[in-house]
Coordinates of C-alpha atoms and ligand atoms in Angstrom, one line a residue:
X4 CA -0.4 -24.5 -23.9
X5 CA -0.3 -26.6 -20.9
X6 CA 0.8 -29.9 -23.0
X7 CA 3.6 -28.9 -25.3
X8 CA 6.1 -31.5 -25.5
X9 CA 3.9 -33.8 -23.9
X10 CA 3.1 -37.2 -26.3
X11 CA -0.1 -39.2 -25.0
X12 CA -1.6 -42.0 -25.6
X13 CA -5.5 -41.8 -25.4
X14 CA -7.2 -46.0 -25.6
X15 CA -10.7 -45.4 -26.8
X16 CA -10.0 -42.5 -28.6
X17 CA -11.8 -43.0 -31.5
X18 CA -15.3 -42.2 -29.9
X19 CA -16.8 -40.5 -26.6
X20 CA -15.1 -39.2 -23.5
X21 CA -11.6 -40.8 -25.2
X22 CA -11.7 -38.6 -28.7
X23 CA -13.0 -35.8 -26.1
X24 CA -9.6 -35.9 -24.3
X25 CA -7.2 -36.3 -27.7
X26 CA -9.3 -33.3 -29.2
X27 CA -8.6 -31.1 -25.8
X28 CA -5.0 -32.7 -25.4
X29 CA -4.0 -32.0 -28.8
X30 CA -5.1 -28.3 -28.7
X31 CA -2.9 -27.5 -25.7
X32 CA 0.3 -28.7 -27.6
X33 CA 0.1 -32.4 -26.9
X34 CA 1.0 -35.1 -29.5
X35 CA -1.5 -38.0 -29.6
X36 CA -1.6 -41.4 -30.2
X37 CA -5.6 -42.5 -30.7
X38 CA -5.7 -46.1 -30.1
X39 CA -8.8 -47.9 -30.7
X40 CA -10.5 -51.0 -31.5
X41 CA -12.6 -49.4 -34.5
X42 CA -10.0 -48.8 -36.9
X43 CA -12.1 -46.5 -38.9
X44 CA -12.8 -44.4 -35.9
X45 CA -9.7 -44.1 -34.5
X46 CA -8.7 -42.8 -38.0
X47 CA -11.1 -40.1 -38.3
X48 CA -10.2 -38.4 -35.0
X49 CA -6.5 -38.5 -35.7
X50 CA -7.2 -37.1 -39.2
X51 CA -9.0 -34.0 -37.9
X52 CA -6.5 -33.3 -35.4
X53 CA -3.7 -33.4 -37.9
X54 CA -0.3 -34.1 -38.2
X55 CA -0.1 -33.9 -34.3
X56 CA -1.6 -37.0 -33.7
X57 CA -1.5 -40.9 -35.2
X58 CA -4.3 -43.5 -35.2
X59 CA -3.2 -47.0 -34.0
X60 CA -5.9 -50.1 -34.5
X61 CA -4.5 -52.2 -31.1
X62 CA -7.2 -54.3 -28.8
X63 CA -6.6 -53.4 -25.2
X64 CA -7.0 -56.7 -24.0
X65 CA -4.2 -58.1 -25.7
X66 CA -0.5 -57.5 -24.6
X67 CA 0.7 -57.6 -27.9
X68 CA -1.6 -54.9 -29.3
X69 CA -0.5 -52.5 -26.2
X70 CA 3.4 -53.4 -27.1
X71 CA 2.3 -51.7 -30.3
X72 CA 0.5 -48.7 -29.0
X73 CA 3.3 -47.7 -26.8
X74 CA 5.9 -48.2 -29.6
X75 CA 3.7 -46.4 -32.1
X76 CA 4.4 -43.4 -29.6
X77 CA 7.9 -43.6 -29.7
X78 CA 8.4 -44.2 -32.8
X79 CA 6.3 -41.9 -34.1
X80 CA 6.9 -39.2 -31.3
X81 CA 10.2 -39.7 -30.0
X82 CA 8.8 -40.7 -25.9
X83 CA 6.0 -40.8 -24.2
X84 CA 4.6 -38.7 -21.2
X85 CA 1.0 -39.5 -20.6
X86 CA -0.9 -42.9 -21.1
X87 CA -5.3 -43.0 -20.9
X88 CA -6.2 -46.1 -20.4
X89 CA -10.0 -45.0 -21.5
X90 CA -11.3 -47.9 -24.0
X91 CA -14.3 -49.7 -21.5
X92 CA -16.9 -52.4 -22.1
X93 CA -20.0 -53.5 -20.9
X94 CA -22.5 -55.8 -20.1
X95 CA -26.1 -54.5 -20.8
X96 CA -28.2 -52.8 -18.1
X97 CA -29.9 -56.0 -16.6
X98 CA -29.7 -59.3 -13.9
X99 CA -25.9 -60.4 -12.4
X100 CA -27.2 -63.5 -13.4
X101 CA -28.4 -62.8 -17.3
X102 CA -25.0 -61.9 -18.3
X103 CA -23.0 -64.8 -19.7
X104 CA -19.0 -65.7 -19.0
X105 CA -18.0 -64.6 -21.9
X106 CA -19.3 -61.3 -21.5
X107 CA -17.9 -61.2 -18.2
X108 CA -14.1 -62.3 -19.3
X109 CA -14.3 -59.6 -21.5
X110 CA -15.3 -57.1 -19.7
X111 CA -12.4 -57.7 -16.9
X112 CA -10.3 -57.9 -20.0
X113 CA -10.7 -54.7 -21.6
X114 CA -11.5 -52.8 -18.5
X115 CA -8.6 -54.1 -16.1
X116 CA -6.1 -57.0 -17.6
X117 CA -5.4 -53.8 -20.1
X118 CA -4.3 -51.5 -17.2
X119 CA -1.7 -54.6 -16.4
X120 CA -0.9 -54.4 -20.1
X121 CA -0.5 -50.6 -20.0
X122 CA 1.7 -50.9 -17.4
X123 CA 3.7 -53.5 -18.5
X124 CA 4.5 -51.6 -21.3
X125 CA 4.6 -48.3 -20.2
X126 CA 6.1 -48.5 -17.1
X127 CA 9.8 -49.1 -18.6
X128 CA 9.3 -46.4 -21.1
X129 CA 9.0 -43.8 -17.9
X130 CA 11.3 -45.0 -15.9
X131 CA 13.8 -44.2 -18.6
X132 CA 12.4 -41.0 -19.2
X133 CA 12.6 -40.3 -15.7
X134 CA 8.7 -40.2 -15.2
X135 CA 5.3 -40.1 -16.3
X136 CA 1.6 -40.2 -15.9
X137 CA -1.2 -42.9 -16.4
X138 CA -4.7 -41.8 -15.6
X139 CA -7.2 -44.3 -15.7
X140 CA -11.0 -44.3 -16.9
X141 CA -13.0 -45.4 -13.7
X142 CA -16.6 -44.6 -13.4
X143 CA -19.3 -43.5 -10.2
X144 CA -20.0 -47.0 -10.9
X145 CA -17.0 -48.5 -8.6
X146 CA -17.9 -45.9 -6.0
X147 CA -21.5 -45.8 -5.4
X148 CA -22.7 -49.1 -7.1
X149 CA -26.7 -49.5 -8.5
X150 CA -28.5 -52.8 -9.4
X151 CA -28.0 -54.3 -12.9
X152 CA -24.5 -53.0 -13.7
X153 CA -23.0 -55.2 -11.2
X154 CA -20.1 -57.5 -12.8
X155 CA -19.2 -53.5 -15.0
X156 CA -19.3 -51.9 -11.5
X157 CA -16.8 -54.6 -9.9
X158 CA -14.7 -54.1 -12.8
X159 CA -14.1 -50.3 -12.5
X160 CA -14.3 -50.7 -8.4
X161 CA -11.0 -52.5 -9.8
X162 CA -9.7 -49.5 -11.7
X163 CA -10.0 -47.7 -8.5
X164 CA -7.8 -49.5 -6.3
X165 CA -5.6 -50.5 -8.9
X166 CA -5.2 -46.7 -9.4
X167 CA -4.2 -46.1 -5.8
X168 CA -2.0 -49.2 -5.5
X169 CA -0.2 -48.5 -8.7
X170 CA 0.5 -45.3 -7.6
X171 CA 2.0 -45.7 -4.1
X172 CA 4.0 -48.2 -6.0
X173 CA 5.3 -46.5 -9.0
X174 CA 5.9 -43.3 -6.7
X175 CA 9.6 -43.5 -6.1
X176 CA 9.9 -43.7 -10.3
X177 CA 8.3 -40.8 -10.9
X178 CA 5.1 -42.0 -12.7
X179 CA 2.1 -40.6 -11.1
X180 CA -1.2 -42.4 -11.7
X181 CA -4.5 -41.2 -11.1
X182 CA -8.3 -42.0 -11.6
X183 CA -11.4 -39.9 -13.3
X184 CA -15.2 -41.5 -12.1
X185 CA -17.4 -40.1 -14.5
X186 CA -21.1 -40.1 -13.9
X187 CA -23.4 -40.9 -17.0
X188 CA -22.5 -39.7 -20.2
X189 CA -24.2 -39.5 -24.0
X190 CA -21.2 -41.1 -25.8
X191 CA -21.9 -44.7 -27.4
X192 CA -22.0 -46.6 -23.9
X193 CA -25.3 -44.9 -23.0
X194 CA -27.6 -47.0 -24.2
X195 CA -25.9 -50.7 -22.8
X196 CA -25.7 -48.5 -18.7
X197 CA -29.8 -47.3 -19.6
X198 CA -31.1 -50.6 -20.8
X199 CA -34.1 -49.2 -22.2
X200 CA -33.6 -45.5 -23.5
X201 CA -37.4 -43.7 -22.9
X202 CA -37.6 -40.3 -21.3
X203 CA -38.7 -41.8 -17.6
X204 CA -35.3 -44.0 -17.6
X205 CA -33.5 -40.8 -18.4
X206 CA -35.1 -38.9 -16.0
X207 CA -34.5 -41.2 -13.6
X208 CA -30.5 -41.4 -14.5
X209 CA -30.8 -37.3 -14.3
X210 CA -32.9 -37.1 -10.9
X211 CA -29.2 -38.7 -9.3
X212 CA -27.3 -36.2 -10.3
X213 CA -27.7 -33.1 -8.4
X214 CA -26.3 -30.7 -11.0
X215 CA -29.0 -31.7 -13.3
X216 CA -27.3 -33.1 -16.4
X217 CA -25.0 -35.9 -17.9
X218 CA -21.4 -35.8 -18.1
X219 CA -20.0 -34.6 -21.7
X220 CA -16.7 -35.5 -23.6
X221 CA -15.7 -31.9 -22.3
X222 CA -16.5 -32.4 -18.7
X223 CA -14.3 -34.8 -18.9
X224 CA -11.1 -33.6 -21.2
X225 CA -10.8 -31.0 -18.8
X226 CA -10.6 -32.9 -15.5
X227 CA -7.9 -35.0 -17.8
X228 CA -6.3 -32.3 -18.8
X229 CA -5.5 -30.9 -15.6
X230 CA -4.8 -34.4 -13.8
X231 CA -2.0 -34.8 -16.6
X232 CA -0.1 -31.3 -17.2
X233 CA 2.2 -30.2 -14.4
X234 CA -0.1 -28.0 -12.1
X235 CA -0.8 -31.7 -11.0
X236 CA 2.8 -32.7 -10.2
X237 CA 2.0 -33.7 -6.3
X238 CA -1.7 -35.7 -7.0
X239 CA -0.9 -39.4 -7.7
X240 CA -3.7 -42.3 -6.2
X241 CA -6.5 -40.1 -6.0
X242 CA -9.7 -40.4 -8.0
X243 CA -11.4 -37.3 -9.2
X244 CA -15.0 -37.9 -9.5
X245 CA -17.0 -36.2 -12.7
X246 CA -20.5 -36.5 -11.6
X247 CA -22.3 -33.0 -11.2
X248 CA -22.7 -34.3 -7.2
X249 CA -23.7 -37.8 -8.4
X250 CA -21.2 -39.7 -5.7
X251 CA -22.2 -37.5 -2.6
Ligands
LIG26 N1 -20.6 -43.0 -21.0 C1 -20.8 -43.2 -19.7 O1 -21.9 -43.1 -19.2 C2 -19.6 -43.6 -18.8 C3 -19.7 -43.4 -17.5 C4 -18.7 -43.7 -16.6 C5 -17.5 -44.2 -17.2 N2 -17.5 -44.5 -18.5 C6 -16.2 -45.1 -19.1 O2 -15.7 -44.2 -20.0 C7 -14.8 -44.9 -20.9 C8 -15.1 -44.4 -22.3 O3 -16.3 -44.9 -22.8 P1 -17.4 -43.9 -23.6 O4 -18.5 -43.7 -22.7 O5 -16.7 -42.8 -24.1 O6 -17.9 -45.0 -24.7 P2 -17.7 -45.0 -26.3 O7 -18.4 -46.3 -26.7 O8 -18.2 -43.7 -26.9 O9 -16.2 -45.1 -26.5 C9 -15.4 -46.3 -26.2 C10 -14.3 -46.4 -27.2 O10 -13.5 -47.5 -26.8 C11 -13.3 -48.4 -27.9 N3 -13.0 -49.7 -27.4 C12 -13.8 -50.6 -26.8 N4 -13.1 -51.7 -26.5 C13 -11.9 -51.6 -26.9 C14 -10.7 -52.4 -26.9 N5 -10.7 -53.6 -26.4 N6 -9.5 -51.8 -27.3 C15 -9.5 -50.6 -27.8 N7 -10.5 -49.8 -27.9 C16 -11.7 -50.3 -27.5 C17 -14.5 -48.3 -28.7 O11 -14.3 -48.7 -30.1 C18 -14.9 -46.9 -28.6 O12 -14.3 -46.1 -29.6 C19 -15.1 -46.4 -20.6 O13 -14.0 -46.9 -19.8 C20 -16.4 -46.3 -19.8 O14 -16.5 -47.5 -19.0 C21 -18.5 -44.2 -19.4

């Protein structure tokens, strides 16, 4: 069990690469907090795991909502070791200048003004504890950007350097924080990063990726998983990309 004791908090956990990680988390000891937007969702992943983990409806976006998450571990859990800021938007596959503000406020809310509520929160919880982890859900996106994702690829080129400065930062307290940059997976983003879902646009998503097939929720509970336990102790700032080659 490379998580016992550990209590984490997985944001967009009731769907995709997020109930991937509370799934994998939870079966190497963790207790998990599955926070999500869907209510319904969030409640059917914590359910199957069992009494080892607790569903929490909180928007990412809004500080409030966070407060709640990280007090739902505490309470519920007695600390809190391991925060995922996973829950993402975005605009559909298409023209910078087709996407309207609104759109574009929210996807900077839920995909960086939550890693400023996550840490806000989070941060004071660790530093009593005397540590802790945050890993943050980037994407190959912020690395090696492509046409018609652009304001979603700016947003998660955000995650990335927020990751590294975060970390050099939070260093001296202990609190590592690191980055995952998963390449294209089948969860329920798919189809906004595609556009139009025929077997040519898929084939031209696969032909990028040298090993030849999407990322999966597992692919990407495992890197998790090992950023997060122990055998990670000295990584903190780094970004570990999840692409089957994709970012070479
Ligand atoms: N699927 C891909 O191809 C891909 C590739 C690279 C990175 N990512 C990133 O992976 C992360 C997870 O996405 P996914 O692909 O598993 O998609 P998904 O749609 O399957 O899951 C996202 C979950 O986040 C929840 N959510 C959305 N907004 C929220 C909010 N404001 N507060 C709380 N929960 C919220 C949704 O309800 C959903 O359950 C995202 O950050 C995404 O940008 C996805």
């Amino acid at each position: 069990m490379r998580l016992s004791g550990k209590v984490a908090v997985v944001t967009g956990g009731g769907s995709g690469f997020g109930e991937g990680i509370a799934r994998r988390f939870a079966e190497e000891g963790a207790r998990v907090i599955v926070a999500d937007l869907d209510e319904a969702a969030a409640g059917r992943v914590a359910d199957s795991i069992g009494e080892t983990a607790l569903a929490v409806r909180a928007d990412v976006a809004v500080g409030e909502d966070y407060e709640a998450i990280v007090s739902a571990a505490v309470g519920a859990f007695g600390r809190l070791d391991i925060l995922i800021n996973n829950a993402g938007y975005t605009h559909r596959y298409g023209s910078m200048l087709d996407v309207d503000e609104a759109t574009f406020d929210r996807i900077y809310a839920v995909n960086v003004k939550s890693i400023y509520h996550s840490a806000i929160h989070a941060v004071p919880v660790f530093r009593a504890q005397g540590g802790g982890v945050i890993l943050n859900i980037g994407s190959t996106a912020g690395i090696r950007p492509r046409p018609n994702l652009t304001w979603y690829n700016g947003s998660k080129g955000a995650v990335l350097t927020l990751t590294q400065s975060m970390a050099v930062e939070l260093a001296p307290d202990k609190v590592r924080v690191c980055a995952i940059a998963p390449v294209a997976g089948e969860t329920g983003m798919l189809h906004r990063f595609m556009g139009n879902d025929t077997p040519e646009r898929r084939a031209q998503f696969l032909a990028s990726i040298p090993l030849g097939r999407l990322s999966t929720p597992r692919d990407i509970a495992n890197a998790a998983l090992y950023l997060c336990s122990d055998e990670a102790d000295f990584l903190t700032g780094v970004c570990l990309e999840v692409d089957g080659g994709r970012c070479v």
